[in-house]
Amino acid sequence: YSIPILSKNYRVIAVDLPGYGKSQKDAYPYSISFYAEQIKKLADELKLNKFVLVGHSMGGQIAIMFSLKYPERLEKLVLASPAGIEEFQRGEGDWLRSVMKIDFIKKTTEEGVRRNLAGNFYSWDDKWEWMVEERVRMAKAKDFDEFCYTVVRSVNAMLDEPTFDKIKNISVPTLIVYGRYDGLIPNPYLHPGFTADVFKWGKTQIPNCTLHEIDNCGHMLQIEKPDEFSNAILDFIK
């Protein structure tokens, strides 16, 4: 939804990380560092010297890790509803691990998929039903077990390599853009509260940081509010 808008002015490269989308699925050492290295390998392969990195959700935590490892490769950093800023205590992480199991993902019904996806939006619209259909279709794919493994390992990866205590070391200009009514951040079961509080704290930690809140918007801001999301990025880049 936002790519056509951004690509009017810039080259936009959308990444399917290993284990997701149409990328290869295997028993990779899934970790935030592993994914950051895959971004570097792709950038090297495409001969991208310096670029703007945009990371959404878990991709935000990966982008944070990349910026800490390879700041010289980035012009700017955009964190869209990012993981990696909210802090989790050890016991909280253990609870998340106990909930997120392969069987739990495999047995999710179509209605469960729809309910989970709707929780990513401020106001679910039937025009996004394609996301439900895509996810249900995935369950019939021969590599669905590997996908479920990827999801479980990714949750563990975010807990195993926290970045909330490292964002103070980000040295590139950074934009945090988020939906005011994000239903995933902060975790509604462990940290009930306001999304803005998480990211306002993040802004105080990151030395050169701009904050942009999108009203009437949930976690999937690039789908729910693509125009405002894209314009926030374009203003920041300019």
mmCIF file with all atom_site columns, N, CA, C and O in Angstrom, residues 88-113:
data_model
loop_
_atom_site.group_PDB
_atom_site.id
_atom_site.type_symbol
_atom_site.label_atom_id
_atom_site.label_alt_id
_atom_site.label_comp_id
_atom_site.label_asym_id
_atom_site.label_entity_id
_atom_site.label_seq_id
_atom_site.pdbx_PDB_ins_code
_atom_site.Cartn_x
_atom_site.Cartn_y
_atom_site.Cartn_z
_atom_site.occupancy
_atom_site.B_iso_or_equiv
_atom_site.pdbx_formal_charge
_atom_site.auth_seq_id
_atom_site.auth_comp_id
_atom_site.auth_asym_id
_atom_site.auth_atom_id
_atom_site.pdbx_PDB_model_num
ATOM 1   N N  . PHE A 1 88  ? 10.893  -6.101  28.178 1.00 0.00 ? 88  PHE A N  1
ATOM 2   C CA . PHE A 1 88  ? 10.291  -7.292  28.762 1.00 0.00 ? 88  PHE A CA 1
ATOM 3   C C  . PHE A 1 88  ? 11.198  -7.844  29.850 1.00 0.00 ? 88  PHE A C  1
ATOM 4   O O  . PHE A 1 88  ? 12.396  -8.019  29.631 1.00 0.00 ? 88  PHE A O  1
ATOM 5   N N  . GLN A 1 89  ? 10.625  -8.113  31.012 1.00 0.00 ? 89  GLN A N  1
ATOM 6   C CA . GLN A 1 89  ? 11.363  -8.779  32.071 1.00 0.00 ? 89  GLN A CA 1
ATOM 7   C C  . GLN A 1 89  ? 11.464  -10.274 31.755 1.00 0.00 ? 89  GLN A C  1
ATOM 8   O O  . GLN A 1 89  ? 10.703  -10.803 30.945 1.00 0.00 ? 89  GLN A O  1
ATOM 9   N N  . ARG A 1 90  ? 12.389  -10.948 32.395 1.00 0.00 ? 90  ARG A N  1
ATOM 10  C CA . ARG A 1 90  ? 12.629  -12.360 32.091 1.00 0.00 ? 90  ARG A CA 1
ATOM 11  C C  . ARG A 1 90  ? 11.363  -13.208 32.241 1.00 0.00 ? 90  ARG A C  1
ATOM 12  O O  . ARG A 1 90  ? 11.038  -14.037 31.384 1.00 0.00 ? 90  ARG A O  1
ATOM 13  N N  . GLY A 1 91  ? 10.645  -13.023 33.324 1.00 0.00 ? 91  GLY A N  1
ATOM 14  C CA . GLY A 1 91  ? 9.438   -13.806 33.546 1.00 0.00 ? 91  GLY A CA 1
ATOM 15  C C  . GLY A 1 91  ? 8.380   -13.559 32.485 1.00 0.00 ? 91  GLY A C  1
ATOM 16  O O  . GLY A 1 91  ? 7.660   -14.474 32.075 1.00 0.00 ? 91  GLY A O  1
ATOM 17  N N  . GLU A 1 92  ? 8.287   -12.319 32.032 1.00 0.00 ? 92  GLU A N  1
ATOM 18  C CA . GLU A 1 92  ? 7.335   -11.984 30.977 1.00 0.00 ? 92  GLU A CA 1
ATOM 19  C C  . GLU A 1 92  ? 7.715   -12.684 29.678 1.00 0.00 ? 92  GLU A C  1
ATOM 20  O O  . GLU A 1 92  ? 6.863   -13.192 28.952 1.00 0.00 ? 92  GLU A O  1
ATOM 21  N N  . GLY A 1 93  ? 9.012   -12.714 29.398 1.00 0.00 ? 93  GLY A N  1
ATOM 22  C CA . GLY A 1 93  ? 9.487   -13.394 28.205 1.00 0.00 ? 93  GLY A CA 1
ATOM 23  C C  . GLY A 1 93  ? 9.200   -14.888 28.264 1.00 0.00 ? 93  GLY A C  1
ATOM 24  O O  . GLY A 1 93  ? 8.802   -15.497 27.265 1.00 0.00 ? 93  GLY A O  1
ATOM 25  N N  . ASP A 1 94  ? 9.366   -15.466 29.444 1.00 0.00 ? 94  ASP A N  1
ATOM 26  C CA . ASP A 1 94  ? 9.089   -16.891 29.609 1.00 0.00 ? 94  ASP A CA 1
ATOM 27  C C  . ASP A 1 94  ? 7.618   -17.189 29.341 1.00 0.00 ? 94  ASP A C  1
ATOM 28  O O  . ASP A 1 94  ? 7.267   -18.219 28.754 1.00 0.00 ? 94  ASP A O  1
ATOM 29  N N  . TRP A 1 95  ? 6.741   -16.280 29.750 1.00 0.00 ? 95  TRP A N  1
ATOM 30  C CA . TRP A 1 95  ? 5.312   -16.466 29.503 1.00 0.00 ? 95  TRP A CA 1
ATOM 31  C C  . TRP A 1 95  ? 5.022   -16.428 28.011 1.00 0.00 ? 95  TRP A C  1
ATOM 32  O O  . TRP A 1 95  ? 4.277   -17.268 27.487 1.00 0.00 ? 95  TRP A O  1
ATOM 33  N N  . LEU A 1 96  ? 5.623   -15.473 27.305 1.00 0.00 ? 96  LEU A N  1
ATOM 34  C CA . LEU A 1 96  ? 5.407   -15.386 25.856 1.00 0.00 ? 96  LEU A CA 1
ATOM 35  C C  . LEU A 1 96  ? 5.894   -16.644 25.155 1.00 0.00 ? 96  LEU A C  1
ATOM 36  O O  . LEU A 1 96  ? 5.246   -17.156 24.242 1.00 0.00 ? 96  LEU A O  1
ATOM 37  N N  . ARG A 1 97  ? 7.040   -17.149 25.575 1.00 0.00 ? 97  ARG A N  1
ATOM 38  C CA . ARG A 1 97  ? 7.572   -18.382 24.973 1.00 0.00 ? 97  ARG A CA 1
ATOM 39  C C  . ARG A 1 97  ? 6.610   -19.556 25.191 1.00 0.00 ? 97  ARG A C  1
ATOM 40  O O  . ARG A 1 97  ? 6.424   -20.393 24.309 1.00 0.00 ? 97  ARG A O  1
ATOM 41  N N  . SER A 1 98  ? 6.024   -19.613 26.386 1.00 0.00 ? 98  SER A N  1
ATOM 42  C CA . SER A 1 98  ? 5.139   -20.731 26.708 1.00 0.00 ? 98  SER A CA 1
ATOM 43  C C  . SER A 1 98  ? 3.867   -20.697 25.875 1.00 0.00 ? 98  SER A C  1
ATOM 44  O O  . SER A 1 98  ? 3.265   -21.735 25.598 1.00 0.00 ? 98  SER A O  1
ATOM 45  N N  . VAL A 1 99  ? 3.451   -19.503 25.483 1.00 0.00 ? 99  VAL A N  1
ATOM 46  C CA . VAL A 1 99  ? 2.223   -19.351 24.700 1.00 0.00 ? 99  VAL A CA 1
ATOM 47  C C  . VAL A 1 99  ? 2.488   -19.637 23.220 1.00 0.00 ? 99  VAL A C  1
ATOM 48  O O  . VAL A 1 99  ? 1.682   -20.287 22.537 1.00 0.00 ? 99  VAL A O  1
ATOM 49  N N  . MET A 1 100 ? 3.611   -19.167 22.718 1.00 0.00 ? 100 MET A N  1
ATOM 50  C CA . MET A 1 100 ? 3.891   -19.232 21.293 1.00 0.00 ? 100 MET A CA 1
ATOM 51  C C  . MET A 1 100 ? 4.583   -20.546 20.930 1.00 0.00 ? 100 MET A C  1
ATOM 52  O O  . MET A 1 100 ? 5.800   -20.647 20.934 1.00 0.00 ? 100 MET A O  1
ATOM 53  N N  . LYS A 1 101 ? 3.761   -21.552 20.648 1.00 0.00 ? 101 LYS A N  1
ATOM 54  C CA . LYS A 1 101 ? 4.260   -22.872 20.273 1.00 0.00 ? 101 LYS A CA 1
ATOM 55  C C  . LYS A 1 101 ? 3.816   -23.194 18.839 1.00 0.00 ? 101 LYS A C  1
ATOM 56  O O  . LYS A 1 101 ? 2.831   -22.640 18.341 1.00 0.00 ? 101 LYS A O  1
ATOM 57  N N  . ILE A 1 102 ? 4.527   -24.119 18.202 1.00 0.00 ? 102 ILE A N  1
ATOM 58  C CA . ILE A 1 102 ? 4.222   -24.475 16.809 1.00 0.00 ? 102 ILE A CA 1
ATOM 59  C C  . ILE A 1 102 ? 2.786   -24.978 16.675 1.00 0.00 ? 102 ILE A C  1
ATOM 60  O O  . ILE A 1 102 ? 2.051   -24.569 15.769 1.00 0.00 ? 102 ILE A O  1
ATOM 61  N N  . ASP A 1 103 ? 2.357   -25.854 17.568 1.00 0.00 ? 103 ASP A N  1
ATOM 62  C CA . ASP A 1 103 ? 0.999   -26.395 17.486 1.00 0.00 ? 103 ASP A CA 1
ATOM 63  C C  . ASP A 1 103 ? -0.061  -25.306 17.633 1.00 0.00 ? 103 ASP A C  1
ATOM 64  O O  . ASP A 1 103 ? -1.119  -25.360 16.995 1.00 0.00 ? 103 ASP A O  1
ATOM 65  N N  . PHE A 1 104 ? 0.238   -24.327 18.473 1.00 0.00 ? 104 PHE A N  1
ATOM 66  C CA . PHE A 1 104 ? -0.692  -23.207 18.686 1.00 0.00 ? 104 PHE A CA 1
ATOM 67  C C  . PHE A 1 104 ? -0.926  -22.467 17.366 1.00 0.00 ? 104 PHE A C  1
ATOM 68  O O  . PHE A 1 104 ? -2.056  -22.088 17.032 1.00 0.00 ? 104 PHE A O  1
ATOM 69  N N  . ILE A 1 105 ? 0.146   -22.274 16.596 1.00 0.00 ? 105 ILE A N  1
ATOM 70  C CA . ILE A 1 105 ? 0.043   -21.569 15.319 1.00 0.00 ? 105 ILE A CA 1
ATOM 71  C C  . ILE A 1 105 ? -0.660  -22.447 14.286 1.00 0.00 ? 105 ILE A C  1
ATOM 72  O O  . ILE A 1 105 ? -1.546  -21.998 13.556 1.00 0.00 ? 105 ILE A O  1
ATOM 73  N N  . LYS A 1 106 ? -0.278  -23.720 14.241 1.00 0.00 ? 106 LYS A N  1
ATOM 74  C CA . LYS A 1 106 ? -0.840  -24.631 13.238 1.00 0.00 ? 106 LYS A CA 1
ATOM 75  C C  . LYS A 1 106 ? -2.337  -24.818 13.405 1.00 0.00 ? 106 LYS A C  1
ATOM 76  O O  . LYS A 1 106 ? -3.064  -24.990 12.428 1.00 0.00 ? 106 LYS A O  1
ATOM 77  N N  . LYS A 1 107 ? -2.815  -24.779 14.640 1.00 0.00 ? 107 LYS A N  1
ATOM 78  C CA . LYS A 1 107 ? -4.228  -25.084 14.897 1.00 0.00 ? 107 LYS A CA 1
ATOM 79  C C  . LYS A 1 107 ? -5.131  -23.853 14.887 1.00 0.00 ? 107 LYS A C  1
ATOM 80  O O  . LYS A 1 107 ? -6.322  -23.955 15.211 1.00 0.00 ? 107 LYS A O  1
ATOM 81  N N  . THR A 1 108 ? -4.576  -22.703 14.534 1.00 0.00 ? 108 THR A N  1
ATOM 82  C CA . THR A 1 108 ? -5.396  -21.495 14.489 1.00 0.00 ? 108 THR A CA 1
ATOM 83  C C  . THR A 1 108 ? -6.431  -21.612 13.380 1.00 0.00 ? 108 THR A C  1
ATOM 84  O O  . THR A 1 108 ? -6.092  -21.877 12.220 1.00 0.00 ? 108 THR A O  1
ATOM 85  N N  . THR A 1 109 ? -7.685  -21.452 13.720 1.00 0.00 ? 109 THR A N  1
ATOM 86  C CA . THR A 1 109 ? -8.769  -21.556 12.745 1.00 0.00 ? 109 THR A CA 1
ATOM 87  C C  . THR A 1 109 ? -8.826  -20.301 11.881 1.00 0.00 ? 109 THR A C  1
ATOM 88  O O  . THR A 1 109 ? -8.186  -19.284 12.175 1.00 0.00 ? 109 THR A O  1
ATOM 89  N N  . GLU A 1 110 ? -9.621  -20.366 10.815 1.00 0.00 ? 110 GLU A N  1
ATOM 90  C CA . GLU A 1 110 ? -9.782  -19.192 9.943  1.00 0.00 ? 110 GLU A CA 1
ATOM 91  C C  . GLU A 1 110 ? -10.322 -18.007 10.737 1.00 0.00 ? 110 GLU A C  1
ATOM 92  O O  . GLU A 1 110 ? -9.860  -16.877 10.584 1.00 0.00 ? 110 GLU A O  1
ATOM 93  N N  . GLU A 1 111 ? -11.291 -18.266 11.609 1.00 0.00 ? 111 GLU A N  1
ATOM 94  C CA . GLU A 1 111 ? -11.847 -17.170 12.416 1.00 0.00 ? 111 GLU A CA 1
ATOM 95  C C  . GLU A 1 111 ? -10.786 -16.636 13.382 1.00 0.00 ? 111 GLU A C  1
ATOM 96  O O  . GLU A 1 111 ? -10.719 -15.436 13.647 1.00 0.00 ? 111 GLU A O  1
ATOM 97  N N  . GLY A 1 112 ? -9.945  -17.545 13.896 1.00 0.00 ? 112 GLY A N  1
ATOM 98  C CA . GLY A 1 112 ? -8.850  -17.112 14.767 1.00 0.00 ? 112 GLY A CA 1
ATOM 99  C C  . GLY A 1 112 ? -7.851  -16.248 14.025 1.00 0.00 ? 112 GLY A C  1
ATOM 100 O O  . GLY A 1 112 ? -7.352  -15.256 14.555 1.00 0.00 ? 112 GLY A O  1
ATOM 101 N N  . VAL A 1 113 ? -7.551  -16.633 12.784 1.00 0.00 ? 113 VAL A N  1
ATOM 102 C CA . VAL A 1 113 ? -6.652  -15.836 11.946 1.00 0.00 ? 113 VAL A CA 1
ATOM 103 C C  . VAL A 1 113 ? -7.231  -14.433 11.734 1.00 0.00 ? 113 VAL A C  1
ATOM 104 O O  . VAL A 1 113 ? -6.537  -13.429 11.874 1.00 0.00 ? 113 VAL A O  1
#
